Amino acid sequence: MRELETAVEEAVTSHTQAVVSERHYQDKLNEKRAKVGALAQKQEILEEEYTNWRTLVEQRFGEELQVTETAVYLERKLKAKRAAFERSQQEQGQTPEEIEEELTRATTNYEKAKSDFTQLHNLITMMRRSMAIRQSRWQEFRKFMSLRCKLCFQYYLAERGFFGQIQLDHDKKTLALSVQTDDQKTKDGKGKAKDAKMSGGEKSFSTICLLLSLWDAMNCPIRALDEFDVYMDAVNRKISMKMMLDVAKNSDKQHILITPQEMGNIQLGPEIRVHKMHDPERGQQTLRFQA
């Protein structure tokens, strides 16, 4: 009986140890399975990274090269390339970093010069366009001023009963006058008096008409004329003086007219001031004026 109890106790002890061992190894199995699962996940991540890197490398450097040489041959070839690179570096006297820095500096200067060139090119294009517009407007202005000068010349000539024209050639830079008087006609019947057949007073009057026409086209604050009536007769001088004084009264410019003739037959106004000089005397050092 005692032996049977002992055998039962041993069987119970053995069963208990077996259950404990089973639990221990089951825990070990679960732990190993967890490690295997984590490694499998890590493997998937690494495979995905490898695939991505391989794709990037193939896009940048092309497909994978099939290496047929041995590692020893490739190592020897790499050493030769390194030696050639070092010799080239010694011959150039610059390190790759210095060359890269110089390249960066040259690239920056190039981009700046390119930007400056583009800006200057755009500026020149804009200035050429502006110049073309200004030239076009200037030509229009010149055309209208020429027409105004011609009309004024005809208007001033009509004060004396004359008729004339101004012929302007802007390309040749020439100006030609043709004047017709009341009593002078050309022999060819065209009705234009030749300058050689005009009297001195008529020539001077025509010159005054031209001068007034040019004055009308110029914006000059001061207008001066000296001895304009030297070769004029009384009729032409009276008409010329009247025209010049009327122009002076109707403008905002200052007019200075110098003449050796008398001013007694000229109607003066409050806006006109006459300075009369005395006859010069022998040995005189200063000029005396009489208002």
CSV table of C-alpha atoms in Angstrom, one decimal, residues 35-288:
chain,number,residue,atom,x,y,z
A,35,LYS,CA,9.8,37.7,-33.0
A,36,VAL,CA,9.2,35.9,-36.3
A,37,GLY,CA,6.2,38.2,-37.0
A,38,ALA,CA,8.3,41.4,-36.2
A,39,LEU,CA,11.1,40.2,-38.4
A,40,ALA,CA,8.6,39.5,-41.2
A,41,GLN,CA,7.3,43.1,-40.9
A,42,LYS,CA,10.8,44.5,-40.9
A,43,GLN,CA,11.6,42.3,-43.9
A,44,GLU,CA,8.6,43.8,-45.7
A,45,ILE,CA,9.7,47.3,-44.9
A,46,LEU,CA,13.3,46.6,-46.0
A,47,GLU,CA,12.1,45.1,-49.2
A,48,GLU,CA,9.9,48.1,-49.9
A,49,GLU,CA,12.8,50.5,-49.2
A,50,TYR,CA,15.1,48.4,-51.4
A,51,THR,CA,12.5,48.5,-54.2
A,52,ASN,CA,12.2,52.3,-53.9
A,53,TRP,CA,16.0,52.9,-53.8
A,54,ARG,CA,16.5,50.5,-56.7
A,55,THR,CA,13.8,52.4,-58.7
A,56,LEU,CA,15.5,55.8,-58.0
A,57,VAL,CA,18.9,54.5,-58.9
A,58,GLU,CA,17.7,53.0,-62.2
A,59,GLN,CA,16.0,56.3,-63.0
A,60,ARG,CA,19.2,58.3,-62.4
A,61,PHE,CA,21.9,55.9,-63.5
A,62,GLY,CA,20.0,53.5,-65.7
A,63,GLU,CA,19.5,49.8,-65.4
A,64,GLU,CA,21.7,47.6,-63.3
A,65,LEU,CA,25.0,46.7,-64.9
A,66,GLN,CA,25.8,43.1,-65.3
A,67,VAL,CA,29.2,42.7,-63.6
A,68,THR,CA,31.3,40.0,-65.2
A,69,GLU,CA,34.7,41.0,-63.8
A,70,THR,CA,36.0,39.6,-60.6
A,71,ALA,CA,36.3,41.6,-57.4
A,72,VAL,CA,40.2,41.6,-57.7
A,73,TYR,CA,40.0,43.1,-61.2
A,74,LEU,CA,37.5,45.7,-60.1
A,75,GLU,CA,39.6,46.6,-57.1
A,76,ARG,CA,42.8,47.0,-59.3
A,77,LYS,CA,40.8,49.1,-61.8
A,78,LEU,CA,39.5,51.3,-59.0
A,79,LYS,CA,43.0,51.9,-57.7
A,80,ALA,CA,44.1,53.0,-61.2
A,81,LYS,CA,41.2,55.4,-61.5
A,82,ARG,CA,42.1,56.9,-58.1
A,83,ALA,CA,45.7,57.3,-59.1
A,84,ALA,CA,44.7,59.0,-62.3
A,85,PHE,CA,42.3,61.3,-60.4
A,86,GLU,CA,45.1,62.3,-58.0
A,87,ARG,CA,47.5,63.1,-60.8
A,88,SER,CA,44.8,65.2,-62.6
A,89,GLN,CA,44.2,67.0,-59.3
A,90,GLN,CA,47.9,67.7,-58.9
A,91,GLU,CA,48.2,69.0,-62.4
A,92,GLN,CA,45.2,71.4,-62.0
A,93,GLY,CA,46.4,72.6,-58.6
A,94,GLN,CA,42.8,72.6,-57.2
A,95,THR,CA,40.8,70.2,-55.1
A,96,PRO,CA,37.4,69.1,-56.1
A,97,GLU,CA,35.9,71.3,-53.4
A,98,GLU,CA,37.8,74.4,-54.8
A,99,ILE,CA,36.7,73.5,-58.4
A,100,GLU,CA,33.1,73.1,-57.2
A,101,GLU,CA,33.3,76.5,-55.4
A,102,GLU,CA,34.7,78.2,-58.5
A,103,LEU,CA,32.0,76.6,-60.6
A,104,THR,CA,29.3,77.9,-58.2
A,105,ARG,CA,30.9,81.4,-58.3
A,106,ALA,CA,31.1,81.3,-62.1
A,107,THR,CA,27.5,80.1,-62.3
A,108,THR,CA,26.3,82.9,-60.0
A,109,ASN,CA,28.2,85.5,-62.1
A,110,TYR,CA,26.7,84.1,-65.3
A,111,GLU,CA,23.2,84.2,-63.9
A,112,LYS,CA,23.7,87.8,-62.8
A,113,ALA,CA,25.2,88.8,-66.2
A,114,LYS,CA,22.3,87.0,-67.9
A,115,SER,CA,19.8,88.8,-65.8
A,116,ASP,CA,21.5,92.2,-66.4
A,117,PHE,CA,21.6,91.5,-70.1
A,118,THR,CA,17.9,90.6,-70.2
A,119,GLN,CA,17.0,93.8,-68.3
A,120,LEU,CA,19.2,96.0,-70.6
A,121,HIS,CA,17.7,94.3,-73.7
A,122,ASN,CA,14.2,94.9,-72.4
A,123,LEU,CA,15.2,98.5,-71.6
A,124,ILE,CA,16.7,99.0,-75.1
A,125,THR,CA,13.6,97.5,-76.7
A,126,MET,CA,11.4,99.9,-74.7
A,127,MET,CA,13.6,102.9,-75.5
A,128,ARG,CA,13.6,102.0,-79.2
A,129,ARG,CA,9.8,101.7,-79.1
A,130,SER,CA,9.6,105.0,-77.3
A,131,MET,CA,12.0,106.7,-79.7
A,132,ALA,CA,9.9,105.4,-82.7
A,133,ILE,CA,6.8,106.9,-81.1
A,134,ARG,CA,8.5,110.2,-80.3
A,135,GLN,CA,9.9,110.4,-83.8
A,136,SER,CA,6.5,109.8,-85.3
A,137,ARG,CA,5.0,112.5,-83.1
A,138,TRP,CA,7.9,114.8,-83.9
A,139,GLN,CA,7.3,114.3,-87.6
A,140,GLU,CA,3.6,115.1,-87.1
A,141,PHE,CA,4.5,118.2,-85.1
A,142,ARG,CA,7.1,119.3,-87.7
A,143,LYS,CA,4.5,118.9,-90.4
A,144,PHE,CA,1.9,121.0,-88.6
A,145,MET,CA,4.5,123.6,-87.7
A,146,SER,CA,5.6,123.8,-91.3
A,147,LEU,CA,2.0,124.2,-92.5
A,148,ARG,CA,1.5,126.9,-89.8
A,149,CYS,CA,4.7,128.7,-91.0
A,150,LYS,CA,3.5,128.6,-94.6
A,151,LEU,CA,0.0,130.0,-93.7
A,152,CYS,CA,1.5,132.8,-91.6
A,153,PHE,CA,3.8,133.7,-94.4
A,154,GLN,CA,0.9,134.0,-96.8
A,155,TYR,CA,-1.1,136.0,-94.2
A,156,TYR,CA,1.7,138.5,-93.6
A,157,LEU,CA,2.3,138.9,-97.3
A,158,ALA,CA,-1.4,139.6,-97.8
A,159,GLU,CA,-0.9,142.7,-95.7
A,160,ARG,CA,1.0,144.3,-98.6
A,161,GLY,CA,-1.1,142.6,-101.3
A,162,PHE,CA,1.6,140.1,-102.1
A,163,PHE,CA,1.2,136.3,-102.5
A,164,GLY,CA,3.9,133.8,-101.8
A,165,GLN,CA,4.8,130.3,-100.8
A,166,ILE,CA,7.4,128.6,-98.6
A,167,GLN,CA,8.8,125.4,-99.9
A,168,LEU,CA,10.4,123.3,-97.2
A,169,ASP,CA,12.4,120.1,-97.9
A,170,HIS,CA,13.1,118.5,-94.5
A,171,ASP,CA,15.1,115.7,-96.1
A,172,LYS,CA,17.4,118.0,-98.0
A,173,LYS,CA,17.2,120.7,-95.3
A,174,THR,CA,16.4,123.5,-97.7
A,175,LEU,CA,14.0,126.4,-97.7
A,176,ALA,CA,12.9,128.2,-100.8
A,177,LEU,CA,10.6,131.3,-101.2
A,178,SER,CA,8.4,132.4,-104.1
A,179,VAL,CA,6.7,135.8,-103.9
A,180,GLN,CA,4.3,137.4,-106.3
A,181,THR,CA,3.8,141.2,-106.2
A,182,ASP,CA,1.0,143.2,-107.6
A,183,ASP,CA,2.9,144.8,-110.5
A,184,GLN,CA,5.5,142.1,-111.3
A,185,LYS,CA,4.8,139.0,-113.2
A,186,THR,CA,7.1,136.4,-114.7
A,187,LYS,CA,7.4,136.1,-118.4
A,188,ASP,CA,6.3,132.5,-118.4
A,189,GLY,CA,2.9,133.5,-117.1
A,190,LYS,CA,3.0,131.5,-113.9
A,191,GLY,CA,2.4,134.6,-111.8
A,192,LYS,CA,5.5,134.4,-109.6
A,193,ALA,CA,7.9,137.3,-109.3
A,194,LYS,CA,11.5,136.4,-109.5
A,195,ASP,CA,13.7,137.7,-106.6
A,196,ALA,CA,16.0,139.5,-109.0
A,197,LYS,CA,13.2,141.7,-110.3
A,198,MET,CA,11.9,142.7,-106.8
A,199,SER,CA,12.9,146.0,-105.3
A,200,GLY,CA,15.0,146.3,-102.1
A,201,GLY,CA,12.0,147.3,-100.1
A,202,GLU,CA,9.9,144.3,-101.4
A,203,LYS,CA,12.8,142.0,-100.6
A,204,SER,CA,13.1,143.4,-97.1
A,205,PHE,CA,9.3,143.2,-96.6
A,206,SER,CA,9.3,139.5,-97.8
A,207,THR,CA,12.2,138.8,-95.4
A,208,ILE,CA,10.2,140.4,-92.5
A,209,CYS,CA,7.2,138.2,-93.4
A,210,LEU,CA,9.4,135.1,-93.4
A,211,LEU,CA,11.0,136.2,-90.0
A,212,LEU,CA,7.6,136.7,-88.4
A,213,SER,CA,6.4,133.3,-89.7
A,214,LEU,CA,9.5,131.6,-88.2
A,215,TRP,CA,9.0,133.5,-85.0
A,216,ASP,CA,5.5,132.2,-84.7
A,217,ALA,CA,6.8,128.6,-85.0
A,218,MET,CA,9.5,129.1,-82.3
A,219,ASN,CA,9.0,129.5,-78.6
A,220,CYS,CA,11.7,132.0,-77.8
A,221,PRO,CA,11.3,134.3,-74.8
A,222,ILE,CA,13.3,137.2,-76.4
A,223,ARG,CA,13.2,138.3,-80.1
A,224,ALA,CA,15.7,140.8,-81.4
A,225,LEU,CA,16.0,142.4,-84.8
A,226,ASP,CA,18.7,144.9,-85.9
A,227,GLU,CA,18.5,147.3,-88.9
A,228,PHE,CA,15.6,145.5,-90.5
A,229,ASP,CA,14.3,148.6,-92.4
A,230,VAL,CA,17.5,149.9,-93.9
A,231,TYR,CA,16.5,149.1,-97.5
A,232,MET,CA,12.8,149.7,-97.1
A,233,ASP,CA,10.8,152.5,-98.6
A,234,ALA,CA,8.2,154.4,-96.5
A,235,VAL,CA,5.2,152.2,-97.5
A,236,ASN,CA,6.9,148.9,-96.8
A,237,ARG,CA,8.5,150.2,-93.6
A,238,LYS,CA,5.2,151.4,-92.2
A,239,ILE,CA,3.4,148.1,-93.0
A,240,SER,CA,6.3,146.1,-91.6
A,241,MET,CA,6.5,148.1,-88.4
A,242,LYS,CA,2.8,147.8,-87.9
A,243,MET,CA,2.9,144.0,-88.4
A,244,MET,CA,5.8,143.6,-86.0
A,245,LEU,CA,4.3,145.8,-83.3
A,246,ASP,CA,0.9,144.0,-83.6
A,247,VAL,CA,2.7,140.6,-83.2
A,248,ALA,CA,4.6,142.0,-80.2
A,249,LYS,CA,1.4,143.3,-78.6
A,250,ASN,CA,-0.4,140.0,-79.0
A,251,SER,CA,2.4,137.8,-77.7
A,252,ASP,CA,3.9,137.2,-74.3
A,253,LYS,CA,7.5,137.5,-75.7
A,254,GLN,CA,9.9,140.5,-75.3
A,255,HIS,CA,10.7,142.1,-78.6
A,256,ILE,CA,13.8,144.3,-79.2
A,257,LEU,CA,13.8,146.2,-82.5
A,258,ILE,CA,16.9,148.3,-83.4
A,259,THR,CA,16.6,150.8,-86.3
A,260,PRO,CA,18.5,153.9,-87.5
A,261,GLN,CA,15.3,155.4,-88.9
A,262,GLU,CA,13.0,157.9,-87.2
A,263,MET,CA,10.0,156.6,-85.2
A,264,GLY,CA,7.8,159.7,-85.7
A,265,ASN,CA,5.3,158.2,-88.1
A,266,ILE,CA,4.8,155.0,-85.9
A,267,GLN,CA,1.9,154.8,-83.5
A,268,LEU,CA,3.2,153.7,-80.2
A,269,GLY,CA,1.3,152.3,-77.2
A,270,PRO,CA,1.9,152.1,-73.5
A,271,GLU,CA,3.4,148.7,-73.8
A,272,ILE,CA,6.1,150.0,-76.1
A,273,ARG,CA,9.2,151.8,-74.8
A,274,VAL,CA,11.6,153.7,-77.1
A,275,HIS,CA,15.2,154.2,-76.2
A,276,LYS,CA,16.8,156.9,-78.5
A,277,MET,CA,20.5,157.2,-78.7
A,278,HIS,CA,22.3,160.5,-79.3
A,279,ASP,CA,24.6,160.9,-82.2
A,280,PRO,CA,28.1,159.7,-81.3
A,281,GLU,CA,30.7,162.3,-80.5
A,282,ARG,CA,34.4,162.1,-81.0
A,283,GLY,CA,36.2,160.7,-78.0
A,284,GLN,CA,33.0,159.6,-76.4
A,285,GLN,CA,33.5,156.6,-73.9
A,286,THR,CA,29.9,155.9,-72.8
A,287,LEU,CA,26.5,155.8,-74.4
A,288,ARG,CA,23.7,158.1,-73.4
